[in-house]
PDB file of C-alpha atoms and ligand atoms in Angstrom:
ATOM      1  CA  MET A 297     362.168 149.160  69.835  1.00 95.00           C
ATOM      2  CA  PRO A 298     364.449 152.247  69.971  1.00 98.00           C
ATOM      3  CA  VAL A 299     365.534 153.520  73.375  1.00 98.00           C
ATOM      4  CA  ALA A 300     365.861 157.158  74.479  1.00 98.00           C
ATOM      5  CA  ILE A 301     367.215 158.907  77.542  1.00 99.00           C
ATOM      6  CA  VAL A 302     365.741 162.309  78.415  1.00 98.00           C
ATOM      7  CA  SER A 303     367.328 164.330  81.223  1.00 98.00           C
ATOM      8  CA  GLY A 304     365.287 166.841  83.227  1.00 98.00           C
ATOM      9  CA  ALA A 305     362.258 164.667  82.483  1.00 98.00           C
ATOM     10  CA  ASN A 306     360.009 165.528  85.435  1.00 98.00           C
ATOM     11  CA  ARG A 307     358.492 168.737  84.034  1.00 98.00           C
ATOM     12  CA  GLY A 308     358.503 171.181  81.136  1.00 98.00           C
ATOM     13  CA  LEU A 309     359.905 170.221  77.762  1.00 98.00           C
ATOM     14  CA  GLY A 310     361.583 167.080  79.120  1.00 98.00           C
ATOM     15  CA  LEU A 311     358.325 165.613  80.447  1.00 98.00           C
ATOM     16  CA  GLU A 312     356.567 166.331  77.157  1.00 98.00           C
ATOM     17  CA  LEU A 313     359.429 164.711  75.189  1.00 98.00           C
ATOM     18  CA  VAL A 314     359.026 161.579  77.319  1.00 98.00           C
ATOM     19  CA  GLN A 315     355.291 161.412  76.644  1.00 98.00           C
ATOM     20  CA  GLN A 316     355.627 161.932  72.895  1.00 98.00           C
ATOM     21  CA  LEU A 317     358.491 159.463  72.488  1.00 98.00           C
ATOM     22  CA  LEU A 318     356.379 156.849  74.301  1.00 98.00           C
ATOM     23  CA  GLU A 319     353.438 157.635  72.004  1.00 98.00           C
ATOM     24  CA  ARG A 320     355.751 157.142  69.014  1.00 98.00           C
ATOM     25  CA  GLY A 321     356.627 153.651  70.227  1.00 98.00           C
ATOM     26  CA  TRP A 322     359.956 154.349  71.939  1.00 98.00           C
ATOM     27  CA  ARG A 323     361.193 152.910  75.196  1.00 98.00           C
ATOM     28  CA  VAL A 324     362.204 155.847  77.380  1.00 98.00           C
ATOM     29  CA  ILE A 325     364.478 156.298  80.360  1.00 98.00           C
ATOM     30  CA  ALA A 326     363.251 159.419  82.136  1.00 98.00           C
ATOM     31  CA  ALA A 327     366.113 160.877  84.174  1.00 98.00           C
ATOM     32  CA  CYS A 328     365.238 163.354  86.899  1.00 98.00           C
ATOM     33  CA  ARG A 329     366.267 164.644  90.294  1.00 97.00           C
ATOM     34  CA  LYS A 330     362.735 164.038  91.596  1.00 91.00           C
ATOM     35  CA  THR A 331     361.382 160.669  90.514  1.00 94.00           C
ATOM     36  CA  GLN A 332     357.995 160.795  92.306  1.00 95.00           C
ATOM     37  CA  VAL A 333     356.089 162.588  89.564  1.00 95.00           C
ATOM     38  CA  ARG A 334     352.373 161.936  89.051  1.00 97.00           C
ATOM     39  CA  ARG A 335     352.447 162.343  85.263  1.00 98.00           C
ATOM     40  CA  LEU A 336     355.399 159.956  84.935  1.00 98.00           C
ATOM     41  CA  THR A 337     353.565 157.380  87.067  1.00 98.00           C
ATOM     42  CA  GLU A 338     350.518 157.765  84.816  1.00 98.00           C
ATOM     43  CA  LEU A 339     352.657 157.403  81.693  1.00 98.00           C
ATOM     44  CA  ALA A 340     354.305 154.280  83.102  1.00 98.00           C
ATOM     45  CA  GLY A 341     350.811 152.830  83.620  1.00 98.00           C
ATOM     46  CA  ALA A 342     349.719 153.773  80.105  1.00 98.00           C
ATOM     47  CA  HIS A 343     352.881 152.308  78.511  1.00 98.00           C
ATOM     48  CA  PRO A 344     353.686 149.218  80.586  1.00 97.00           C
ATOM     49  CA  GLY A 345     357.352 148.208  80.484  1.00 97.00           C
ATOM     50  CA  HIS A 346     358.272 151.094  78.174  1.00 98.00           C
ATOM     51  CA  LEU A 347     359.076 153.809  80.712  1.00 98.00           C
ATOM     52  CA  HIS A 348     361.873 153.636  83.257  1.00 98.00           C
ATOM     53  CA  VAL A 349     362.122 156.532  85.694  1.00 98.00           C
ATOM     54  CA  MET A 350     365.610 156.845  87.179  1.00 98.00           C
ATOM     55  CA  PRO A 351     367.238 159.382  89.497  1.00 98.00           C
ATOM     56  CA  LEU A 352     369.826 161.703  87.978  1.00 98.00           C
ATOM     57  CA  ASP A 353     371.401 164.953  89.076  1.00 98.00           C
ATOM     58  CA  VAL A 354     373.554 165.986  86.126  1.00 98.00           C
ATOM     59  CA  THR A 355     375.815 168.075  88.381  1.00 98.00           C
ATOM     60  CA  SER A 356     377.013 165.003  90.292  1.00 98.00           C
ATOM     61  CA  GLU A 357     379.574 162.604  88.826  1.00 98.00           C
ATOM     62  CA  ARG A 358     378.459 159.985  91.315  1.00 98.00           C
ATOM     63  CA  SER A 359     374.816 160.359  90.286  1.00 98.00           C
ATOM     64  CA  ILE A 360     375.768 160.145  86.587  1.00 98.00           C
ATOM     65  CA  ALA A 361     377.757 156.948  87.181  1.00 98.00           C
ATOM     66  CA  ALA A 362     374.927 155.375  89.194  1.00 98.00           C
ATOM     67  CA  PHE A 363     372.390 156.419  86.556  1.00 98.00           C
ATOM     68  CA  VAL A 364     374.324 154.927  83.637  1.00 98.00           C
ATOM     69  CA  GLY A 365     374.873 151.728  85.645  1.00 98.00           C
ATOM     70  CA  GLU A 366     371.121 151.479  86.263  1.00 98.00           C
ATOM     71  CA  ALA A 367     370.316 152.255  82.616  1.00 98.00           C
ATOM     72  CA  ALA A 368     372.658 149.472  81.487  1.00 98.00           C
ATOM     73  CA  LEU A 369     370.546 147.034  83.511  1.00 98.00           C
ATOM     74  CA  VAL A 370     367.479 147.735  81.355  1.00 98.00           C
ATOM     75  CA  THR A 371     369.045 148.294  77.933  1.00 98.00           C
ATOM     76  CA  ASP A 372     372.193 147.349  76.017  1.00 97.00           C
ATOM     77  CA  ARG A 373     372.060 150.430  73.784  1.00 98.00           C
ATOM     78  CA  ILE A 374     370.830 154.023  73.599  1.00 98.00           C
ATOM     79  CA  ASP A 375     369.499 155.331  70.275  1.00 98.00           C
ATOM     80  CA  LEU A 376     368.749 158.882  71.416  1.00 98.00           C
ATOM     81  CA  LEU A 377     370.127 160.945  74.288  1.00 99.00           C
ATOM     82  CA  VAL A 378     368.355 164.250  74.891  1.00 99.00           C
ATOM     83  CA  ASN A 379     370.405 166.485  77.175  1.00 98.00           C
ATOM     84  CA  ASN A 380     367.430 168.600  78.193  1.00 98.00           C
ATOM     85  CA  ALA A 381     368.109 169.384  81.877  1.00 98.00           C
ATOM     86  CA  GLY A 382     368.752 173.083  82.225  1.00 98.00           C
ATOM     87  CA  VAL A 383     368.593 176.004  84.592  1.00 98.00           C
ATOM     88  CA  LEU A 384     368.010 179.723  84.048  1.00 98.00           C
ATOM     89  CA  ILE A 385     368.704 181.996  86.998  1.00 98.00           C
ATOM     90  CA  SER A 386     366.636 185.104  86.354  1.00 96.00           C
ATOM     91  CA  GLY A 387     367.069 188.621  87.700  1.00 95.00           C
ATOM     92  CA  GLU A 388     370.838 188.879  87.233  1.00 97.00           C
ATOM     93  CA  ARG A 389     372.108 192.436  86.862  1.00 97.00           C
ATOM     94  CA  PHE A 390     375.532 193.772  86.008  1.00 98.00           C
ATOM     95  CA  GLY A 391     377.339 194.568  89.257  1.00 97.00           C
ATOM     96  CA  GLU A 392     375.489 191.851  91.160  1.00 96.00           C
ATOM     97  CA  VAL A 393     376.315 188.676  89.224  1.00 97.00           C
ATOM     98  CA  SER A 394     377.469 186.018  91.683  1.00 98.00           C
ATOM     99  CA  ALA A 395     379.998 183.232  91.333  1.00 98.00           C
ATOM    100  CA  LYS A 396     377.338 180.885  92.694  1.00 98.00           C
ATOM    101  CA  SER A 397     374.857 181.474  89.875  1.00 98.00           C
ATOM    102  CA  LEU A 398     377.602 181.215  87.263  1.00 98.00           C
ATOM    103  CA  GLN A 399     378.866 177.952  88.772  1.00 98.00           C
ATOM    104  CA  GLU A 400     375.396 176.437  89.118  1.00 98.00           C
ATOM    105  CA  SER A 401     374.491 177.344  85.546  1.00 98.00           C
ATOM    106  CA  PHE A 402     377.703 175.916  84.132  1.00 98.00           C
ATOM    107  CA  ALA A 403     377.348 172.762  86.243  1.00 98.00           C
ATOM    108  CA  VAL A 404     373.872 171.980  84.902  1.00 98.00           C
ATOM    109  CA  ASN A 405     373.868 173.422  81.388  1.00 98.00           C
ATOM    110  CA  ALA A 406     377.401 172.698  80.186  1.00 98.00           C
ATOM    111  CA  THR A 407     379.344 170.348  82.471  1.00 98.00           C
ATOM    112  CA  GLY A 408     376.374 168.064  83.097  1.00 98.00           C
ATOM    113  CA  THR A 409     375.766 167.586  79.383  1.00 98.00           C
ATOM    114  CA  LEU A 410     379.390 166.773  78.598  1.00 98.00           C
ATOM    115  CA  LEU A 411     379.744 164.348  81.519  1.00 98.00           C
ATOM    116  CA  LEU A 412     376.441 162.552  80.895  1.00 98.00           C
ATOM    117  CA  THR A 413     377.195 162.140  77.182  1.00 98.00           C
ATOM    118  CA  GLN A 414     380.686 160.886  77.966  1.00 98.00           C
ATOM    119  CA  ALA A 415     379.262 158.362  80.428  1.00 98.00           C
ATOM    120  CA  CYS A 416     376.660 157.182  77.878  1.00 98.00           C
ATOM    121  CA  ALA A 417     379.151 156.863  74.996  1.00 98.00           C
ATOM    122  CA  GLU A 418     379.477 153.091  75.210  1.00 98.00           C
ATOM    123  CA  LEU A 419     375.693 152.549  75.168  1.00 98.00           C
ATOM    124  CA  LEU A 420     375.350 155.059  72.320  1.00 98.00           C
ATOM    125  CA  GLN A 421     378.011 153.274  70.265  1.00 98.00           C
ATOM    126  CA  ARG A 422     376.072 150.027  70.499  1.00 97.00           C
ATOM    127  CA  ALA A 423     373.103 151.567  68.631  1.00 97.00           C
ATOM    128  CA  ALA A 424     373.163 151.922  64.853  1.00 93.00           C
ATOM    129  CA  GLY A 425     373.259 155.670  64.162  1.00 95.00           C
ATOM    130  CA  ALA A 426     372.636 157.051  67.656  1.00 98.00           C
ATOM    131  CA  ARG A 427     371.831 160.729  68.107  1.00 98.00           C
ATOM    132  CA  VAL A 428     372.663 163.155  70.898  1.00 98.00           C
ATOM    133  CA  VAL A 429     370.459 166.251  71.106  1.00 98.00           C
ATOM    134  CA  ASN A 430     371.766 169.035  73.314  1.00 98.00           C
ATOM    135  CA  VAL A 431     368.955 171.425  74.175  1.00 98.00           C
ATOM    136  CA  SER A 432     370.659 174.788  73.891  1.00 98.00           C
ATOM    137  CA  THR A 433     369.176 178.221  73.219  1.00 98.00           C
ATOM    138  CA  VAL A 434     369.617 181.131  70.876  1.00 98.00           C
ATOM    139  CA  MET A 435     370.681 183.028  74.032  1.00 97.00           C
ATOM    140  CA  GLY A 436     373.881 180.967  73.936  1.00 98.00           C
ATOM    141  CA  SER A 437     374.753 182.359  70.509  1.00 98.00           C
ATOM    142  CA  ILE A 438     377.813 184.591  70.920  1.00 97.00           C
ATOM    143  CA  ALA A 439     377.236 186.113  67.489  1.00 96.00           C
ATOM    144  CA  GLY A 440     373.656 187.072  68.375  1.00 92.00           C
ATOM    145  CA  SER A 441     374.400 188.524  71.807  1.00 94.00           C
ATOM    146  CA  ASP A 442     374.284 192.303  72.222  1.00 94.00           C
ATOM    147  CA  THR A 443     372.705 192.945  75.642  1.00 95.00           C
ATOM    148  CA  PHE A 444     373.797 192.042  79.184  1.00 97.00           C
ATOM    149  CA  ARG A 445     370.956 189.562  79.764  1.00 95.00           C
ATOM    150  CA  THR A 446     370.962 186.406  81.915  1.00 97.00           C
ATOM    151  CA  PRO A 447     374.775 186.147  81.759  1.00 98.00           C
ATOM    152  CA  SER A 448     375.023 182.863  83.697  1.00 98.00           C
ATOM    153  CA  TYR A 449     372.540 181.224  81.367  1.00 98.00           C
ATOM    154  CA  ALA A 450     373.978 182.745  78.168  1.00 98.00           C
ATOM    155  CA  MET A 451     377.604 181.923  79.037  1.00 98.00           C
ATOM    156  CA  SER A 452     376.829 178.379  80.127  1.00 98.00           C
ATOM    157  CA  LYS A 453     374.786 177.680  76.998  1.00 98.00           C
ATOM    158  CA  ALA A 454     377.648 179.065  74.854  1.00 98.00           C
ATOM    159  CA  ALA A 455     379.851 176.548  76.669  1.00 98.00           C
ATOM    160  CA  LEU A 456     377.256 173.859  75.916  1.00 98.00           C
ATOM    161  CA  ASN A 457     377.526 174.810  72.245  1.00 98.00           C
ATOM    162  CA  MET A 458     381.292 174.272  72.405  1.00 98.00           C
ATOM    163  CA  ALA A 459     380.715 170.940  74.142  1.00 98.00           C
ATOM    164  CA  THR A 460     378.448 170.034  71.217  1.00 98.00           C
ATOM    165  CA  ARG A 461     381.235 170.708  68.702  1.00 98.00           C
ATOM    166  CA  LEU A 462     383.795 168.783  70.749  1.00 98.00           C
ATOM    167  CA  LEU A 463     381.482 165.809  71.256  1.00 98.00           C
ATOM    168  CA  ALA A 464     380.474 165.810  67.599  1.00 98.00           C
ATOM    169  CA  ALA A 465     384.135 165.624  66.579  1.00 98.00           C
ATOM    170  CA  GLU A 466     384.870 162.834  69.035  1.00 98.00           C
ATOM    171  CA  LEU A 467     381.760 160.722  68.485  1.00 98.00           C
ATOM    172  CA  SER A 468     381.122 161.117  64.730  1.00 98.00           C
ATOM    173  CA  PRO A 469     383.717 158.450  63.849  1.00 97.00           C
ATOM    174  CA  HIS A 470     381.710 156.081  66.055  1.00 96.00           C
ATOM    175  CA  GLY A 471     378.503 156.787  64.109  1.00 96.00           C
ATOM    176  CA  ILE A 472     376.980 159.050  66.782  1.00 98.00           C
ATOM    177  CA  VAL A 473     375.498 162.356  65.569  1.00 98.00           C
ATOM    178  CA  VAL A 474     375.755 165.153  68.164  1.00 98.00           C
ATOM    179  CA  THR A 475     373.878 168.430  67.622  1.00 98.00           C
ATOM    180  CA  ALA A 476     372.655 171.476  69.544  1.00 98.00           C
ATOM    181  CA  PHE A 477     369.086 172.742  69.145  1.00 98.00           C
ATOM    182  CA  HIS A 478     367.228 175.913  70.033  1.00 98.00           C
ATOM    183  CA  PRO A 479     363.737 174.581  70.804  1.00 98.00           C
ATOM    184  CA  GLY A 480     362.002 177.967  70.407  1.00 98.00           C
ATOM    185  CA  TRP A 481     360.548 180.085  73.206  1.00 98.00           C
ATOM    186  CA  VAL A 482     358.380 177.555  74.972  1.00 98.00           C
ATOM    187  CA  GLN A 483     355.568 177.750  77.582  1.00 98.00           C
ATOM    188  CA  THR A 484     357.195 176.062  80.563  1.00 98.00           C
ATOM    189  CA  ASP A 485     358.235 177.182  84.040  1.00 98.00           C
ATOM    190  CA  MET A 486     361.388 178.543  82.415  1.00 98.00           C
ATOM    191  CA  GLY A 487     359.803 180.058  79.299  1.00 98.00           C
ATOM    192  CA  GLY A 488     356.791 181.528  81.132  1.00 97.00           C
ATOM    193  CA  ALA A 489     353.159 181.890  80.084  1.00 96.00           C
ATOM    194  CA  ASN A 490     353.871 184.544  77.428  1.00 97.00           C
ATOM    195  CA  ALA A 491     356.002 182.201  75.345  1.00 98.00           C
ATOM    196  CA  PRO A 492     354.529 181.754  71.856  1.00 98.00           C
ATOM    197  CA  LEU A 493     355.208 178.026  71.543  1.00 98.00           C
ATOM    198  CA  ALA A 494     353.094 175.414  73.358  1.00 98.00           C
ATOM    199  CA  VAL A 495     355.181 172.718  74.977  1.00 98.00           C
ATOM    200  CA  ASP A 496     353.558 169.889  72.985  1.00 98.00           C
ATOM    201  CA  LYS A 497     354.332 171.655  69.699  1.00 98.00           C
ATOM    202  CA  ALA A 498     357.930 172.364  70.785  1.00 98.00           C
ATOM    203  CA  ALA A 499     358.454 168.733  71.746  1.00 98.00           C
ATOM    204  CA  SER A 500     357.049 167.344  68.500  1.00 98.00           C
ATOM    205  CA  LEU A 501     359.177 169.738  66.427  1.00 98.00           C
ATOM    206  CA  LEU A 502     362.291 168.746  68.347  1.00 98.00           C
ATOM    207  CA  ILE A 503     361.607 165.017  68.019  1.00 98.00           C
ATOM    208  CA  ASP A 504     360.909 165.342  64.277  1.00 98.00           C
ATOM    209  CA  ARG A 505     364.191 167.206  63.787  1.00 98.00           C
ATOM    210  CA  ALA A 506     366.145 164.783  65.983  1.00 98.00           C
ATOM    211  CA  LEU A 507     364.873 161.737  64.122  1.00 97.00           C
ATOM    212  CA  ALA A 508     365.711 163.332  60.766  1.00 97.00           C
ATOM    213  CA  LEU A 509     369.356 163.965  61.716  1.00 98.00           C
ATOM    214  CA  ARG A 510     371.968 162.541  59.338  1.00 97.00           C
ATOM    215  CA  PRO A 511     375.733 162.144  59.875  1.00 97.00           C
ATOM    216  CA  ALA A 512     376.332 165.405  57.961  1.00 97.00           C
ATOM    217  CA  ASP A 513     374.338 167.264  60.660  1.00 98.00           C
ATOM    218  CA  ALA A 514     376.929 166.494  63.351  1.00 98.00           C
ATOM    219  CA  GLY A 515     378.102 169.637  65.143  1.00 98.00           C
ATOM    220  CA  ARG A 516     375.264 171.870  63.891  1.00 98.00           C
ATOM    221  CA  PHE A 517     373.341 174.401  66.014  1.00 98.00           C
ATOM    222  CA  ILE A 518     369.786 174.208  64.693  1.00 98.00           C
ATOM    223  CA  ALA A 519     366.537 176.094  65.330  1.00 98.00           C
ATOM    224  CA  SER A 520     363.969 173.346  65.662  1.00 97.00           C
ATOM    225  CA  GLU A 521     361.078 175.560  64.486  1.00 97.00           C
ATOM    226  CA  ASP A 522     362.439 176.049  60.951  1.00 97.00           C
ATOM    227  CA  GLY A 523     365.561 173.904  60.746  1.00 97.00           C
ATOM    228  CA  ARG A 524     367.877 176.826  60.037  1.00 98.00           C
ATOM    229  CA  ASP A 525     371.425 177.036  61.393  1.00 98.00           C
ATOM    230  CA  ILE A 526     371.922 179.509  64.240  1.00 98.00           C
ATOM    231  CA  PRO A 527     375.185 181.506  64.162  1.00 97.00           C
ATOM    232  CA  TRP A 528     377.531 180.407  66.932  1.00 97.00           C
TER     233      TRP A 528
HETATM  234  P1  LIG B  97     362.067 173.925  83.104  1.00 85.59           P
HETATM  235  O1  LIG B  97     362.656 174.900  84.045  1.00 85.59           O
HETATM  236  O2  LIG B  97     360.599 173.846  82.963  1.00 85.59           O
HETATM  237  O3  LIG B  97     362.626 172.442  83.423  1.00 85.59           O
HETATM  238  C1  LIG B  97     363.999 172.266  83.619  1.00 85.59           C
HETATM  239  C2  LIG B  97     364.245 170.801  83.880  1.00 85.59           C
HETATM  240  O4  LIG B  97     365.664 170.601  84.095  1.00 85.59           O
HETATM  241  C3  LIG B  97     363.533 170.298  85.152  1.00 85.59           C
HETATM  242  O5  LIG B  97     363.089 168.981  84.953  1.00 85.59           O
HETATM  243  C4  LIG B  97     364.650 170.338  86.176  1.00 85.59           C
HETATM  244  O6  LIG B  97     364.468 169.454  87.257  1.00 85.59           O
HETATM  245  C5  LIG B  97     365.823 169.872  85.301  1.00 85.59           C
HETATM  246  N1  LIG B  97     367.093 170.084  85.980  1.00 85.59           N
HETATM  247  C6  LIG B  97     367.610 171.239  86.439  1.00 85.59           C
HETATM  248  N2  LIG B  97     368.770 171.015  87.072  1.00 85.59           N
HETATM  249  C7  LIG B  97     368.986 169.669  87.008  1.00 85.59           C
HETATM  250  C8  LIG B  97     369.999 168.813  87.487  1.00 85.59           C
HETATM  251  N3  LIG B  97     371.049 169.290  88.179  1.00 85.59           N
HETATM  252  N4  LIG B  97     369.916 167.484  87.227  1.00 85.59           N
HETATM  253  C9  LIG B  97     368.861 166.985  86.543  1.00 85.59           C
HETATM  254  N5  LIG B  97     367.849 167.753  86.080  1.00 85.59           N
HETATM  255  C10 LIG B  97     367.919 169.077  86.317  1.00 85.59           C
HETATM  256  O7  LIG B  97     362.733 174.258  81.702  1.00 85.59           O
HETATM  257  P2  LIG B  97     362.270 173.918  80.195  1.00 85.59           P
HETATM  258  O8  LIG B  97     361.527 172.661  80.155  1.00 85.59           O
HETATM  259  O9  LIG B  97     361.686 175.143  79.624  1.00 85.59           O
HETATM  260  O10 LIG B  97     363.706 173.761  79.518  1.00 85.59           O
HETATM  261  C11 LIG B  97     364.216 172.529  79.026  1.00 85.59           C
HETATM  262  C12 LIG B  97     365.480 172.859  78.251  1.00 85.59           C
HETATM  263  O11 LIG B  97     365.159 173.735  77.155  1.00 85.59           O
HETATM  264  C13 LIG B  97     366.536 173.598  79.069  1.00 85.59           C
HETATM  265  O12 LIG B  97     367.819 173.117  78.750  1.00 85.59           O
HETATM  266  C14 LIG B  97     366.380 175.043  78.616  1.00 85.59           C
HETATM  267  O13 LIG B  97     367.566 175.780  78.775  1.00 85.59           O
HETATM  268  C15 LIG B  97     366.005 174.855  77.173  1.00 85.59           C
HETATM  269  N6  LIG B  97     365.321 175.997  76.573  1.00 85.59           N
HETATM  270  C16 LIG B  97     364.081 176.371  77.035  1.00 85.59           C
HETATM  271  C17 LIG B  97     363.441 177.443  76.452  1.00 85.59           C
HETATM  272  C18 LIG B  97     362.075 177.878  76.872  1.00 85.59           C
HETATM  273  O14 LIG B  97     361.559 178.889  76.304  1.00 85.59           O
HETATM  274  N7  LIG B  97     361.419 177.209  77.806  1.00 85.59           N
HETATM  275  C19 LIG B  97     364.055 178.220  75.347  1.00 85.59           C
HETATM  276  C20 LIG B  97     365.350 177.721  74.945  1.00 85.59           C
HETATM  277  C21 LIG B  97     365.935 176.647  75.551  1.00 85.59           C
HETATM  278  P3  LIG B  97     363.932 169.952  88.712  1.00 85.59           P
HETATM  279  O15 LIG B  97     362.436 169.915  88.638  1.00 85.59           O
HETATM  280  O16 LIG B  97     364.513 168.934  89.654  1.00 85.59           O
HETATM  281  O17 LIG B  97     364.457 171.331  88.936  1.00 85.59           O
END
């Protein structure tokens, strides 16, 4: 049975990814800052022995180390790592952007992804053809950016895209495919109610694309709705 890790798994896209991976017969390690989550408890009951809920704050090296140590107690390999945890600080305006929001955004969106992937590398190498999916956004596309919108989010996701390229280069020789995805504009706390894409649809599209990844896809930045490459 393949094993996945999903970060930011307590709500939004991450929670839906956990549910759908379980329904597709995966064993899932749901990594979240808050582990007492009713829907995760229900899913654990519905899929006995297949869901492990573990604490993880991706901004803390200590938490990452403890998390990977705990994961290694329940599995000897990871087939899929979804770096989904993310933060968008809204309401930023030019002239009022703070160091704090920039630092927090980088810590979660970029640094956290690189450090968690690095810490999981050994478990990923033990799987045949493991995949790492970095949940990025079209707002992190430098080429597509022409307004001063959500700078902390946009800059940190651009850094995540660079982390994707670096990790792809490093891990491809070990048979691990690393990619960045734009999941679409999704109805979650972050995406808001006006988003056109329901969270269940976004999750199933992302899983389908992730499972179809081949070694040649390493280092790509892909729109999960239509599979096209997004300009960096
Ligand atoms: P939500 O805001 O609904 O959920 C974000 C998740 O990330 C929560 O589970 C949150 O946990 C977790 N998280 C935040 N900080 C940390 C941390 N330090 N350690 C561990 N987990 C953390 O967002 P979405 O579900 O919409 O977004 C999921 C991903 O998709 C993000 O990376 C986002 O950037 C990306 N994305 C979303 C889009 C959308 O339209 N929704 C569009 C493009 C990309 P907690 O509850 O503890 O805060």
